[in-house]
Short mmCIF file of C-alpha atoms (C1' of nucleotides) in Angstrom, two decimals:
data_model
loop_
_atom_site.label_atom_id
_atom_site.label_comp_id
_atom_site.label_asym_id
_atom_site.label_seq_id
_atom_site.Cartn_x
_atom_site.Cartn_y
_atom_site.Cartn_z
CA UNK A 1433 -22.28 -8.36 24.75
CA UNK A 1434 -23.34 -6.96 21.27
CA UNK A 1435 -25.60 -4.80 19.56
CA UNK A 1436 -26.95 -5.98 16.32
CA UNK A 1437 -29.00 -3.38 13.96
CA UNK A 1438 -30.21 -4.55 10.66
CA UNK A 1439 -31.64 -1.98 8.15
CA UNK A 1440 -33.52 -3.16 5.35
CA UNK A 1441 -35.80 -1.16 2.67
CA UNK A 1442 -38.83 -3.62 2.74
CA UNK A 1443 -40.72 -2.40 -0.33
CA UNK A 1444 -44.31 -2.58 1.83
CA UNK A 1445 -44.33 -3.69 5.50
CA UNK A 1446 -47.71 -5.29 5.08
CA UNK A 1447 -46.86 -7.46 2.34
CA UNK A 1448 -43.25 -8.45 4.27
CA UNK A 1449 -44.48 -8.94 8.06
CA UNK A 1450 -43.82 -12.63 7.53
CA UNK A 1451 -40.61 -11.87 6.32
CA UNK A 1452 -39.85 -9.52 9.15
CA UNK A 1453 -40.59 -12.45 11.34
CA UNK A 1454 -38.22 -15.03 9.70
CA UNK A 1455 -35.95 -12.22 9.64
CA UNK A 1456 -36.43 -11.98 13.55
CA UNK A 1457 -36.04 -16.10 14.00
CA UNK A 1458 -32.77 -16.14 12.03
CA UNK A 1459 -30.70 -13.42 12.73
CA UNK A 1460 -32.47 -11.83 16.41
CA UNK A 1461 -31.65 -8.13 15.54
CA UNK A 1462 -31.97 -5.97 18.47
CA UNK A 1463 -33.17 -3.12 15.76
CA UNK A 1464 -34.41 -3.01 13.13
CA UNK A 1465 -34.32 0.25 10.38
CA UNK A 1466 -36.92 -0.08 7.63
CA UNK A 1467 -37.52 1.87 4.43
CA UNK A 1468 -40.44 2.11 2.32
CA UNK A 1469 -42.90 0.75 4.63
CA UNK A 1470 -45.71 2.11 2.49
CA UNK A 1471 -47.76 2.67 5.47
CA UNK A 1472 -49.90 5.79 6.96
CA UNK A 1473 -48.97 5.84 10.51
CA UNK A 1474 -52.78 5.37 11.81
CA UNK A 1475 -52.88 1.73 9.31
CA UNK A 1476 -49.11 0.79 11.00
CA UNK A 1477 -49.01 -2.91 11.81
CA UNK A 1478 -47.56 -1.87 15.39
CA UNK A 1479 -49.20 -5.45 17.63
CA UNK A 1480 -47.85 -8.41 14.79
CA UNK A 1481 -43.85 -6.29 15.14
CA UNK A 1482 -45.07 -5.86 18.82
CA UNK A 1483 -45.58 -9.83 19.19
CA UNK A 1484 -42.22 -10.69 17.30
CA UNK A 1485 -40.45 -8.80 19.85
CA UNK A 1486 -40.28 -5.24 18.87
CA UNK A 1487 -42.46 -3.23 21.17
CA UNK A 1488 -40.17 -0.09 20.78
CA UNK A 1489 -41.23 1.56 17.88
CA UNK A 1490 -41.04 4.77 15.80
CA UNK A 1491 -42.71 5.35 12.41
CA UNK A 1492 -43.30 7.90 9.94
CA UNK A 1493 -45.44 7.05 7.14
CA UNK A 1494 -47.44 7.98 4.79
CA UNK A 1495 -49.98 6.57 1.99
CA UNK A 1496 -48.46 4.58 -0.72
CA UNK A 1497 -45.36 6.11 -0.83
CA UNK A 1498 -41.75 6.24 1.38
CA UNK A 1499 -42.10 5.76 4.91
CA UNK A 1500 -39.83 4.62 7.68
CA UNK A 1501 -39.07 2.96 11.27
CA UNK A 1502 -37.20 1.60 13.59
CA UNK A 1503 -38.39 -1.31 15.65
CA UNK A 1504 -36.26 -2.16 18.79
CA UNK A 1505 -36.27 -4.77 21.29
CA UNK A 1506 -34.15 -2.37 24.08
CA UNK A 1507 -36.13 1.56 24.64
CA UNK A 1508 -35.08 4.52 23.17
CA UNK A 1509 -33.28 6.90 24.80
CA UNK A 1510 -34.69 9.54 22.57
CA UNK A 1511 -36.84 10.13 19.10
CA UNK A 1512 -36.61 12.91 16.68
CA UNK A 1513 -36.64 13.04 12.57
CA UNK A 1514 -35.81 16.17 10.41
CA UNK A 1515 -37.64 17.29 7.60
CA UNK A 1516 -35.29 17.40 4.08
CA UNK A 1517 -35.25 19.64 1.26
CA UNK A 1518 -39.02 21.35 3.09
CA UNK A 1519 -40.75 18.13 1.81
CA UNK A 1520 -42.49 16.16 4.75
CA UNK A 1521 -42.13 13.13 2.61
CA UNK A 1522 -41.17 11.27 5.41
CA UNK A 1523 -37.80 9.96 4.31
CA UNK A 1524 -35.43 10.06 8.00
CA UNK A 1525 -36.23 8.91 11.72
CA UNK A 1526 -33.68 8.91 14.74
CA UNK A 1527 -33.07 7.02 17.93
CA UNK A 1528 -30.94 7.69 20.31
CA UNK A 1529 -29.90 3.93 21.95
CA UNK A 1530 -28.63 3.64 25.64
CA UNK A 1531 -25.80 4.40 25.38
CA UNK A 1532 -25.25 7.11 23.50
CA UNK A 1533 -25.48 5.83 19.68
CA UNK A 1534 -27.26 8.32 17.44
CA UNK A 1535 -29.13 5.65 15.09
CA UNK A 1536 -30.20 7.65 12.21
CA UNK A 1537 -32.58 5.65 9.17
CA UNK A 1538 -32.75 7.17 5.56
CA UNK A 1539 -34.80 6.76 2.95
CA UNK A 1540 -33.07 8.60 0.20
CA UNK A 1541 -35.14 9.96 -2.83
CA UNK A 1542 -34.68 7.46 -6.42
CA UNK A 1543 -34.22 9.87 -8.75
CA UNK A 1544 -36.33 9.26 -11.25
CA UNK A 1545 -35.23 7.89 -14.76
CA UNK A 1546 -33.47 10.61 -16.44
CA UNK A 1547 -29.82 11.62 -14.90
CA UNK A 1548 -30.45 15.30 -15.73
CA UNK A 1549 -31.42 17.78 -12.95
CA UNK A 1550 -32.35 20.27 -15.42
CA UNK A 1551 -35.33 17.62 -17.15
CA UNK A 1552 -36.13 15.67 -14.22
CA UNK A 1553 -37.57 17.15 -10.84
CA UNK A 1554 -36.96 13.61 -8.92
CA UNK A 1555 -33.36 13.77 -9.71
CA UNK A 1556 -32.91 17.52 -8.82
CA UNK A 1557 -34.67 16.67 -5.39
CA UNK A 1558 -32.10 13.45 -4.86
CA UNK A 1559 -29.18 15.76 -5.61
CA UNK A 1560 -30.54 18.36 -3.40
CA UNK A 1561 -31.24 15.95 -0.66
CA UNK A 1562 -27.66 14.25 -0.60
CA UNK A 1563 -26.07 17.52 -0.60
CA UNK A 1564 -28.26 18.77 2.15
CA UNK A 1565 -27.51 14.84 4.00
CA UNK A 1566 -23.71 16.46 3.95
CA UNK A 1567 -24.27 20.02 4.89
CA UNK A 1568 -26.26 18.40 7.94
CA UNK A 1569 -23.34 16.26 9.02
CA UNK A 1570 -20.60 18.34 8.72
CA UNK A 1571 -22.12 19.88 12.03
CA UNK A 1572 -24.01 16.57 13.51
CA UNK A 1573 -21.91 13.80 13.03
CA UNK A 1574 -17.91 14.67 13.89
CA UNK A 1575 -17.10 13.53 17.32
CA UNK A 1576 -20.15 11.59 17.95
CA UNK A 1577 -21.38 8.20 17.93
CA UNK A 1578 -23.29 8.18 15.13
CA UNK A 1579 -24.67 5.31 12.64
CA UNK A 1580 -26.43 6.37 9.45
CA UNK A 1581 -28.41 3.62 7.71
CA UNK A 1582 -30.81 3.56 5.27
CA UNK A 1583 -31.69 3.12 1.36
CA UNK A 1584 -29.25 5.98 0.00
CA UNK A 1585 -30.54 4.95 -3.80
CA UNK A 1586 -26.72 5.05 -4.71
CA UNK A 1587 -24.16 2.62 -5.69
CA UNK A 1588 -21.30 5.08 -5.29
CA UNK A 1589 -18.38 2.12 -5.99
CA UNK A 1590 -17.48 0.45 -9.08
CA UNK A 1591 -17.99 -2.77 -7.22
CA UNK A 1592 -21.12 -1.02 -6.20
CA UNK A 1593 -22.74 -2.60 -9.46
CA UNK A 1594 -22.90 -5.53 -11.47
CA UNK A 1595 -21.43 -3.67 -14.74
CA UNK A 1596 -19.83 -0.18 -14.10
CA UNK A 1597 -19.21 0.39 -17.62
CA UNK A 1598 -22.41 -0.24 -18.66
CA UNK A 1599 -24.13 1.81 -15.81
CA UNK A 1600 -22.53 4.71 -15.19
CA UNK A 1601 -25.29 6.51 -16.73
CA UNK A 1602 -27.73 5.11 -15.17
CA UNK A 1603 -29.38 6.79 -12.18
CA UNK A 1604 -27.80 5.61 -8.81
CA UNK A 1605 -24.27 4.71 -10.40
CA UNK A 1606 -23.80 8.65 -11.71
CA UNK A 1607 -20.24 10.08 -10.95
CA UNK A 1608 -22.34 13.16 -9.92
CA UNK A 1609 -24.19 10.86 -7.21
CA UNK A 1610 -21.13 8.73 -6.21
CA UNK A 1611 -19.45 12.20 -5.77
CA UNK A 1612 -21.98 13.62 -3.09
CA UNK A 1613 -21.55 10.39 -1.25
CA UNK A 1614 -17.76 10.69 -0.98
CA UNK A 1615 -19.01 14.79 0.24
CA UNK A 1616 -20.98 13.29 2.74
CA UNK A 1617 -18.56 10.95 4.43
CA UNK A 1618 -15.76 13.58 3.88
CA UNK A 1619 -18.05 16.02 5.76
CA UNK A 1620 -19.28 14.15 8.52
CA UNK A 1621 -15.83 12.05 9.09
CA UNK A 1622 -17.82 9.06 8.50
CA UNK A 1623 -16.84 5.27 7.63
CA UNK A 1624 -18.04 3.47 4.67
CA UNK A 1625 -18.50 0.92 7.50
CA UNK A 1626 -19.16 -2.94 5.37
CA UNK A 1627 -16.38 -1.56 2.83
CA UNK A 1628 -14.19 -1.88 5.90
CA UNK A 1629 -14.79 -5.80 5.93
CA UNK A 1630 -15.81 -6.46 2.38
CA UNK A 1631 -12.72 -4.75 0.29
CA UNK A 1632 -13.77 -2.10 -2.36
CA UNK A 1633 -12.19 -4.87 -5.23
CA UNK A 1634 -15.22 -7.14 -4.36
CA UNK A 1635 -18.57 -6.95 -5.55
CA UNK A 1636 -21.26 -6.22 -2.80
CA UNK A 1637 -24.98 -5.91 -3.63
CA UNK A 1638 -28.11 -5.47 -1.37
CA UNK A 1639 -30.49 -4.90 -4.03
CA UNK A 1640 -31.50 -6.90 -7.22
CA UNK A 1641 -34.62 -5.26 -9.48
CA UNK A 1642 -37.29 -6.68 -10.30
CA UNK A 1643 -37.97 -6.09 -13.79
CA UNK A 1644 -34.56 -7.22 -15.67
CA UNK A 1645 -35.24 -11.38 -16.01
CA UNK A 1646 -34.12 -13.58 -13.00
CA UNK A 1647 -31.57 -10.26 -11.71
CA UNK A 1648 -31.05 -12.10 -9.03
CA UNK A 1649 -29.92 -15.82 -10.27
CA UNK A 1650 -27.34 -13.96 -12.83
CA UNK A 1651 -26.07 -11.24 -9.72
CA UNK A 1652 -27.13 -8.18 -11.38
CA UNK A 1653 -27.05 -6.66 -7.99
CA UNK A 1654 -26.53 -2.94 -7.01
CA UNK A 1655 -25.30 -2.04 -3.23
CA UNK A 1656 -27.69 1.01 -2.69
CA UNK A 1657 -28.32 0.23 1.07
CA UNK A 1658 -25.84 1.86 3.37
CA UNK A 1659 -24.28 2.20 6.47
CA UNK A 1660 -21.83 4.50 7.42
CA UNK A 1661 -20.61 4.81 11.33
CA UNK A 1662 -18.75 8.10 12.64
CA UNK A 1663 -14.83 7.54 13.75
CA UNK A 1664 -15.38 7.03 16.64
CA UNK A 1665 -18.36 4.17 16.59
CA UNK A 1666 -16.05 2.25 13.89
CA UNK A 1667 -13.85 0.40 16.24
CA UNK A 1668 -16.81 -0.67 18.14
CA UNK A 1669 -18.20 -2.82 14.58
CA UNK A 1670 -17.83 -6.29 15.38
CA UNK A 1671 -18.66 -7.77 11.62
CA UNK A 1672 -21.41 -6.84 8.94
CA UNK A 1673 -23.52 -9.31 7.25
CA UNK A 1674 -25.78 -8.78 3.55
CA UNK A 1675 -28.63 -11.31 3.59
CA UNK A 1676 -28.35 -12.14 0.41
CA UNK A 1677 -30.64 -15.19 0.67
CA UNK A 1678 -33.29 -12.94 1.46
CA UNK A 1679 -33.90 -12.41 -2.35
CA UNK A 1680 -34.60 -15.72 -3.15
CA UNK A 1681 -37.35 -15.89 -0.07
CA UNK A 1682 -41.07 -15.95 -1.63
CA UNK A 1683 -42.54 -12.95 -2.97
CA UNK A 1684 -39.19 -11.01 -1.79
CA UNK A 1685 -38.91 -7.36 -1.52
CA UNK A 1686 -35.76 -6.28 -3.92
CA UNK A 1687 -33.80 -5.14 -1.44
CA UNK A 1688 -32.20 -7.27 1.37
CA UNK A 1689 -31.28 -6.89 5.12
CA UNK A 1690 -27.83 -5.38 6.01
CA UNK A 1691 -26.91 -6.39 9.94
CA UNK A 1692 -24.54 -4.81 11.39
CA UNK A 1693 -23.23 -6.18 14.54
CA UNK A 1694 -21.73 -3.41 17.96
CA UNK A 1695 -19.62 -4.65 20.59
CA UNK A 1696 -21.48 -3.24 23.72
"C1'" DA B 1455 -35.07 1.36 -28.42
"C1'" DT B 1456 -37.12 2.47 -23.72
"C1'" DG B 1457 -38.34 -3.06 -22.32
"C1'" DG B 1458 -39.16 -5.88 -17.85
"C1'" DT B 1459 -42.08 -6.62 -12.38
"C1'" DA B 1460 -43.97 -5.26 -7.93
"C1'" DG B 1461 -46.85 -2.47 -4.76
"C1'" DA B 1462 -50.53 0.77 -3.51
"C1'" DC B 1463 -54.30 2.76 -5.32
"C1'" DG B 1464 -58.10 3.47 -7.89
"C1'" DT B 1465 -58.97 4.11 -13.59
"C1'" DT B 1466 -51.89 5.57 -12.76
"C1'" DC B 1467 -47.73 6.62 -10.18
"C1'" DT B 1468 -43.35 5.28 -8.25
"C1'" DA B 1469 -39.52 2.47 -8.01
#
DNA sequence: ATGGTAGACGTTCTA
């Protein structure tokens, strides 16, 4: 038997429901972890995910902006979210599976364009929220069976990034981001869980912009979407796919899925 | 030097 959980920052659920349902013919996740969804909760398209399958459901969205879910073939145990940095911006929602597994789905703040706390609010609040991400599991993760997905906006690797050199500036490759990452697994004893199967010397991307010129045909990829599994979930990860082809679907989001797949 | 595209929204913001 296994468990497979894709997470996958969709950039609008309304404009990627047919997506969602090639998504579901190809790869038959039992969950599925968006970010972004763009949606208020009362405009969620809750029947069309209903009819492809996914008739568990929790969402927290809002207008225009952020927003997440997780859609699930199997019930939940149990729902809950927390609010970050006092900003209902509806960035996390949790499942507990049967089971046991604590399913956790981030949607961690950009940043902004500017790599300076001091100029730019946006990347004050994404520094804020990554150290608050670690404070949080240094009490909520250790000794459980935990699995933290989501769009963490950072590339913390050098692999993490098409060119290191030239984007170690940049906002989502900053030492002072990749550095809060490394806090956050230290703190929670968590995995870097596809690094485990794809070696750190290797380049792995989920996410290709939009704006630089076909990003995606010359691989100017960035691996900002994450999942990280507590000690004692790890030996239970079967294998951990990137859809890369995904990108190259029409009218793509910029991110793509991330499965990964539980022996249960 | 500060581009380029996409999405939601509404006469811009965010990524």
């Amino acid at each position: 038997m296994s468990l497979k959980i894709a997470t996958w920052n969709v950039n609008s659920l309304r404009q990627r429901l047919t997506h969602l349902e090639r998504l579901a013919e190809d790869q038959a996740p039992d969950v599925i972890c968006l970010q972004e969804t763009k949606v208020d909760d009362p405009l969620f398209p809750g029947d069309a995910l209903a009819e492809m399958g996914y008739s568990h459901q929790v969402f927290r969205g809002q207008k225009a902006y952020n927003g997440v879910a997780i859609l699930s073939r199997i019930p939940f145990k149990r729902r809950d979210h927390r609010i970050w940095c006092q900003k209902d911006d509806k960035r996390h929602v949790e499942v507990t599976l049967p089971g046991g597994l604590e399913l956790h789905n981030f949607y961690v703040p950009s940043g902004g364009s500017i790599p300076d706390p001091e100029k730019n609010d946006k990347f004050a609040h994404k520094l804020s929220f990554l150290e608050e991400m670690a404070q949080w599991a240094r009490s909520q993760t250790r000794g459980r069976k935990v699995l933290i997905v989501g769009d963490l906006n950072v590339a913390p690797l050098e692999n993490d990034v098409w060119n290191h050199k030239r984007l170690v500036r940049s906002i989502g490759h900053t030492p002072g981001e990749s550095q809060r990452i490394a806090d956050l697994l230290e703190a929670g004893a968590l995995v870097d869980a596809p690094r485990q199967f794809t070696p750190p010397d290797q380049p792995l991307y989920s996410w290709w912009g939009y704006r630089f010129p076909q990003a995606f045909e010359r691989d100017y990829g960035w691996r900002l979407d994450h999942a990280f599994a507590s000690q004692s979930l790890m030996p239970e990860i079967r294998r951990i796919e990137t859809l890369r082809d995904a990108r190259s679907w029409q009218k793509p989001s910029d991110h793509v899925p991330v499965i990964v797949e539980l022996a249960a």
